[in-house]
Amino acid sequence: MRAAIVVNPNAGAGRARRHWELIHHAIVDYFGPSVVHFTQGPDEATRLVRQAIEAGHERIVLVGGDGTVNEGLNGFFDDSGAIINPKAAMAMYPVGTGTDL
């Protein structure tokens, strides 16, 4: 099962974008071939995660900070609050400014 990677390129004041090649290699080394999606604005991580889970991905890797993780986690649930796929799992590659999570 291929992982879906959702990246906030602006996380950590652009650190995710600047170090993307290294980050990507580290994730692929661990999870294998993956589909990558870059967010372009607020709430997009939620939508991208939902789409990935609905497409059958059970491994979701979020690259960003606390906001990206919050949005991505919301994507595991549909609009009624029901979990989309209870077998889906989330991993995080922290590159946020504070990454308090």
Short mmCIF file of N, CA and C in Angstrom, two decimals:
data_model
loop_
_atom_site.label_atom_id
_atom_site.label_comp_id
_atom_site.label_asym_id
_atom_site.label_seq_id
_atom_site.Cartn_x
_atom_site.Cartn_y
_atom_site.Cartn_z
N MET A 1 0.85 -1.19 0.00
CA MET A 1 0.00 0.00 0.00
C MET A 1 0.88 1.24 0.00
N ARG A 2 0.74 2.04 -1.02
CA ARG A 2 1.52 3.27 -1.11
C ARG A 2 1.02 4.31 -0.12
N ALA A 3 1.95 5.06 0.41
CA ALA A 3 1.60 6.14 1.32
C ALA A 3 1.23 7.38 0.51
N ALA A 4 0.44 8.23 1.11
CA ALA A 4 0.15 9.54 0.55
C ALA A 4 0.82 10.56 1.46
N ILE A 5 1.61 11.43 0.89
CA ILE A 5 2.32 12.46 1.64
C ILE A 5 1.65 13.80 1.35
N VAL A 6 1.26 14.50 2.42
CA VAL A 6 0.66 15.82 2.28
C VAL A 6 1.63 16.81 2.91
N VAL A 7 2.11 17.74 2.09
CA VAL A 7 3.18 18.65 2.47
C VAL A 7 2.69 20.09 2.48
N ASN A 8 2.96 20.78 3.58
CA ASN A 8 2.78 22.23 3.62
C ASN A 8 4.15 22.83 3.31
N PRO A 9 4.37 23.30 2.09
CA PRO A 9 5.70 23.79 1.71
C PRO A 9 6.11 25.05 2.47
N ASN A 10 5.15 25.74 3.08
CA ASN A 10 5.46 26.96 3.82
C ASN A 10 5.75 26.71 5.29
N ALA A 11 5.63 25.47 5.74
CA ALA A 11 5.86 25.16 7.15
C ALA A 11 7.27 25.52 7.56
N GLY A 12 7.39 25.99 8.80
CA GLY A 12 8.71 26.35 9.31
C GLY A 12 9.34 27.47 8.53
N ALA A 13 8.53 28.47 8.15
CA ALA A 13 9.01 29.61 7.37
C ALA A 13 9.69 29.16 6.07
N GLY A 14 9.11 28.13 5.44
CA GLY A 14 9.61 27.64 4.16
C GLY A 14 10.62 26.51 4.27
N ARG A 15 10.89 26.05 5.49
CA ARG A 15 11.87 24.97 5.69
C ARG A 15 11.46 23.71 4.95
N ALA A 16 10.15 23.41 4.92
CA ALA A 16 9.69 22.20 4.22
C ALA A 16 10.05 22.27 2.73
N ARG A 17 9.89 23.43 2.15
CA ARG A 17 10.21 23.61 0.73
C ARG A 17 11.72 23.53 0.50
N ARG A 18 12.48 24.21 1.35
CA ARG A 18 13.95 24.25 1.17
C ARG A 18 14.60 22.88 1.33
N HIS A 19 14.04 22.06 2.20
CA HIS A 19 14.64 20.76 2.49
C HIS A 19 13.83 19.60 1.92
N TRP A 20 12.95 19.90 0.97
CA TRP A 20 12.03 18.88 0.47
C TRP A 20 12.74 17.63 -0.05
N GLU A 21 13.81 17.78 -0.79
CA GLU A 21 14.49 16.61 -1.37
C GLU A 21 14.95 15.65 -0.26
N LEU A 22 15.56 16.18 0.77
CA LEU A 22 16.01 15.36 1.89
C LEU A 22 14.82 14.73 2.63
N ILE A 23 13.79 15.51 2.89
CA ILE A 23 12.60 15.02 3.57
C ILE A 23 11.95 13.90 2.76
N HIS A 24 11.80 14.14 1.47
CA HIS A 24 11.15 13.16 0.60
C HIS A 24 11.92 11.84 0.60
N HIS A 25 13.23 11.91 0.48
CA HIS A 25 14.04 10.68 0.50
C HIS A 25 13.88 9.93 1.81
N ALA A 26 13.85 10.64 2.92
CA ALA A 26 13.70 10.00 4.23
C ALA A 26 12.35 9.28 4.33
N ILE A 27 11.30 9.90 3.85
CA ILE A 27 9.96 9.29 3.91
C ILE A 27 9.88 8.08 2.99
N VAL A 28 10.38 8.22 1.77
CA VAL A 28 10.33 7.11 0.81
C VAL A 28 11.20 5.94 1.28
N ASP A 29 12.32 6.24 1.91
CA ASP A 29 13.17 5.17 2.46
C ASP A 29 12.40 4.35 3.48
N TYR A 30 11.53 4.98 4.23
CA TYR A 30 10.78 4.29 5.28
C TYR A 30 9.50 3.66 4.75
N PHE A 31 8.71 4.43 3.98
CA PHE A 31 7.39 3.98 3.55
C PHE A 31 7.36 3.39 2.14
N GLY A 32 8.41 3.59 1.38
CA GLY A 32 8.39 3.13 0.00
C GLY A 32 7.77 4.17 -0.92
N PRO A 33 7.53 3.79 -2.18
CA PRO A 33 6.96 4.74 -3.14
C PRO A 33 5.69 5.38 -2.60
N SER A 34 5.58 6.66 -2.83
CA SER A 34 4.47 7.42 -2.26
C SER A 34 3.94 8.45 -3.25
N VAL A 35 2.70 8.82 -3.06
CA VAL A 35 2.08 9.90 -3.82
C VAL A 35 2.25 11.17 -2.99
N VAL A 36 2.63 12.27 -3.63
CA VAL A 36 2.89 13.52 -2.91
C VAL A 36 1.88 14.58 -3.34
N HIS A 37 1.34 15.30 -2.34
CA HIS A 37 0.44 16.42 -2.58
C HIS A 37 0.94 17.62 -1.77
N PHE A 38 1.02 18.77 -2.41
CA PHE A 38 1.43 20.00 -1.73
C PHE A 38 0.21 20.87 -1.48
N THR A 39 0.09 21.38 -0.27
CA THR A 39 -1.01 22.29 0.02
C THR A 39 -0.70 23.65 -0.60
N GLN A 40 -1.77 24.38 -0.88
CA GLN A 40 -1.61 25.71 -1.44
C GLN A 40 -2.35 26.77 -0.63
N GLY A 41 -3.02 26.35 0.43
CA GLY A 41 -3.74 27.32 1.25
C GLY A 41 -4.41 26.67 2.44
N PRO A 42 -5.11 27.47 3.22
CA PRO A 42 -5.77 26.99 4.43
C PRO A 42 -6.80 25.88 4.13
N ASP A 43 -6.87 24.93 5.02
CA ASP A 43 -7.82 23.81 4.98
C ASP A 43 -7.57 22.83 3.84
N GLU A 44 -6.57 23.05 3.05
CA GLU A 44 -6.32 22.14 1.93
C GLU A 44 -5.80 20.79 2.40
N ALA A 45 -5.05 20.75 3.49
CA ALA A 45 -4.56 19.47 4.00
C ALA A 45 -5.73 18.56 4.35
N THR A 46 -6.79 19.12 4.92
CA THR A 46 -7.98 18.32 5.24
C THR A 46 -8.53 17.67 3.99
N ARG A 47 -8.71 18.46 2.95
CA ARG A 47 -9.27 17.95 1.70
C ARG A 47 -8.36 16.91 1.06
N LEU A 48 -7.06 17.18 1.04
CA LEU A 48 -6.12 16.25 0.41
C LEU A 48 -6.05 14.91 1.15
N VAL A 49 -6.09 14.95 2.48
CA VAL A 49 -6.08 13.71 3.25
C VAL A 49 -7.36 12.93 3.00
N ARG A 50 -8.50 13.60 3.02
CA ARG A 50 -9.77 12.91 2.74
C ARG A 50 -9.72 12.23 1.38
N GLN A 51 -9.26 12.95 0.38
CA GLN A 51 -9.19 12.38 -0.97
C GLN A 51 -8.26 11.18 -1.01
N ALA A 52 -7.14 11.27 -0.32
CA ALA A 52 -6.18 10.15 -0.31
C ALA A 52 -6.79 8.92 0.36
N ILE A 53 -7.46 9.12 1.48
CA ILE A 53 -8.08 7.99 2.18
C ILE A 53 -9.20 7.41 1.35
N GLU A 54 -10.02 8.25 0.75
CA GLU A 54 -11.10 7.76 -0.11
C GLU A 54 -10.57 7.03 -1.33
N ALA A 55 -9.35 7.38 -1.76
CA ALA A 55 -8.72 6.70 -2.90
C ALA A 55 -8.06 5.38 -2.50
N GLY A 56 -8.09 5.07 -1.19
CA GLY A 56 -7.57 3.79 -0.73
C GLY A 56 -6.24 3.83 0.00
N HIS A 57 -5.66 4.99 0.17
CA HIS A 57 -4.39 5.08 0.91
C HIS A 57 -4.66 4.88 2.39
N GLU A 58 -3.88 4.02 3.02
CA GLU A 58 -4.03 3.77 4.46
C GLU A 58 -2.87 4.32 5.27
N ARG A 59 -1.88 4.85 4.61
CA ARG A 59 -0.75 5.50 5.28
C ARG A 59 -0.70 6.95 4.81
N ILE A 60 -0.88 7.85 5.74
CA ILE A 60 -0.86 9.27 5.43
C ILE A 60 0.30 9.90 6.20
N VAL A 61 1.20 10.56 5.48
CA VAL A 61 2.34 11.23 6.11
C VAL A 61 2.13 12.74 5.94
N LEU A 62 2.10 13.44 7.07
CA LEU A 62 1.92 14.89 7.05
C LEU A 62 3.26 15.55 7.30
N VAL A 63 3.64 16.45 6.40
CA VAL A 63 4.90 17.18 6.51
C VAL A 63 4.54 18.64 6.76
N GLY A 64 4.84 19.10 7.97
CA GLY A 64 4.51 20.46 8.34
C GLY A 64 4.58 20.64 9.84
N GLY A 65 3.82 21.59 10.31
CA GLY A 65 3.79 21.89 11.73
C GLY A 65 2.45 21.54 12.35
N ASP A 66 2.16 22.18 13.47
CA ASP A 66 0.94 21.89 14.21
C ASP A 66 -0.32 22.13 13.39
N GLY A 67 -0.34 23.20 12.60
CA GLY A 67 -1.52 23.50 11.78
C GLY A 67 -1.75 22.44 10.72
N THR A 68 -0.69 21.99 10.09
CA THR A 68 -0.81 20.95 9.07
C THR A 68 -1.31 19.66 9.69
N VAL A 69 -0.80 19.31 10.86
CA VAL A 69 -1.24 18.09 11.53
C VAL A 69 -2.71 18.21 11.93
N ASN A 70 -3.12 19.36 12.45
CA ASN A 70 -4.51 19.57 12.81
C ASN A 70 -5.42 19.41 11.60
N GLU A 71 -5.08 20.08 10.52
CA GLU A 71 -5.89 19.98 9.31
C GLU A 71 -5.89 18.55 8.77
N GLY A 72 -4.72 17.93 8.72
CA GLY A 72 -4.62 16.57 8.20
C GLY A 72 -5.42 15.58 9.01
N LEU A 73 -5.37 15.70 10.32
CA LEU A 73 -6.12 14.81 11.19
C LEU A 73 -7.63 14.95 10.94
N ASN A 74 -8.08 16.17 10.71
CA ASN A 74 -9.49 16.38 10.40
C ASN A 74 -9.90 15.67 9.12
N GLY A 75 -8.96 15.45 8.22
CA GLY A 75 -9.24 14.76 6.97
C GLY A 75 -9.55 13.28 7.13
N PHE A 76 -9.28 12.72 8.29
CA PHE A 76 -9.60 11.32 8.55
C PHE A 76 -11.10 11.11 8.80
N PHE A 77 -11.84 12.21 8.93
CA PHE A 77 -13.26 12.16 9.25
C PHE A 77 -14.07 12.84 8.15
N ASP A 78 -15.28 12.34 7.91
CA ASP A 78 -16.14 12.99 6.93
C ASP A 78 -16.85 14.17 7.58
N ASP A 79 -17.70 14.84 6.83
CA ASP A 79 -18.36 16.05 7.33
C ASP A 79 -19.28 15.80 8.52
N SER A 80 -19.73 14.56 8.70
CA SER A 80 -20.60 14.24 9.85
C SER A 80 -19.78 13.86 11.08
N GLY A 81 -18.46 13.75 10.94
CA GLY A 81 -17.60 13.38 12.05
C GLY A 81 -17.29 11.90 12.12
N ALA A 82 -17.79 11.13 11.15
CA ALA A 82 -17.52 9.69 11.11
C ALA A 82 -16.15 9.44 10.49
N ILE A 83 -15.44 8.48 11.03
CA ILE A 83 -14.13 8.14 10.49
C ILE A 83 -14.29 7.50 9.11
N ILE A 84 -13.46 7.89 8.18
CA ILE A 84 -13.59 7.42 6.80
C ILE A 84 -13.10 5.98 6.68
N ASN A 85 -11.91 5.70 7.21
CA ASN A 85 -11.35 4.34 7.15
C ASN A 85 -10.61 4.08 8.46
N PRO A 86 -11.15 3.22 9.31
CA PRO A 86 -10.50 2.98 10.60
C PRO A 86 -9.12 2.32 10.49
N LYS A 87 -8.78 1.82 9.32
CA LYS A 87 -7.45 1.20 9.13
C LYS A 87 -6.39 2.22 8.73
N ALA A 88 -6.81 3.42 8.37
CA ALA A 88 -5.86 4.45 7.95
C ALA A 88 -5.05 4.95 9.15
N ALA A 89 -3.76 5.19 8.92
CA ALA A 89 -2.86 5.64 9.98
C ALA A 89 -2.13 6.90 9.53
N MET A 90 -1.75 7.71 10.51
CA MET A 90 -1.07 8.97 10.24
C MET A 90 0.34 8.94 10.79
N ALA A 91 1.27 9.50 10.03
CA ALA A 91 2.63 9.74 10.51
C ALA A 91 2.91 11.22 10.28
N MET A 92 3.85 11.74 11.04
CA MET A 92 4.17 13.16 10.93
C MET A 92 5.67 13.33 10.75
N TYR A 93 6.04 14.19 9.82
CA TYR A 93 7.43 14.61 9.67
C TYR A 93 7.44 16.09 10.06
N PRO A 94 7.86 16.41 11.29
CA PRO A 94 7.72 17.78 11.80
C PRO A 94 8.75 18.75 11.23
N VAL A 95 8.24 19.82 10.63
CA VAL A 95 9.12 20.88 10.14
C VAL A 95 8.51 22.25 10.44
N GLY A 96 7.60 22.31 11.39
CA GLY A 96 6.96 23.58 11.73
C GLY A 96 7.88 24.49 12.52
N THR A 97 7.38 25.69 12.77
CA THR A 97 8.16 26.68 13.52
C THR A 97 8.33 26.25 14.98
N GLY A 98 7.20 25.90 15.62
CA GLY A 98 7.27 25.49 17.01
C GLY A 98 7.11 24.00 17.19
N THR A 99 6.26 23.41 16.39
CA THR A 99 5.93 22.00 16.44
C THR A 99 5.72 21.56 17.90
N ASP A 100 4.72 22.19 18.53
CA ASP A 100 4.40 21.91 19.92
C ASP A 100 3.75 20.56 20.10
N LEU A 101 3.17 20.02 19.03
CA LEU A 101 2.51 18.72 19.14
C LEU A 101 3.50 17.68 19.58
#
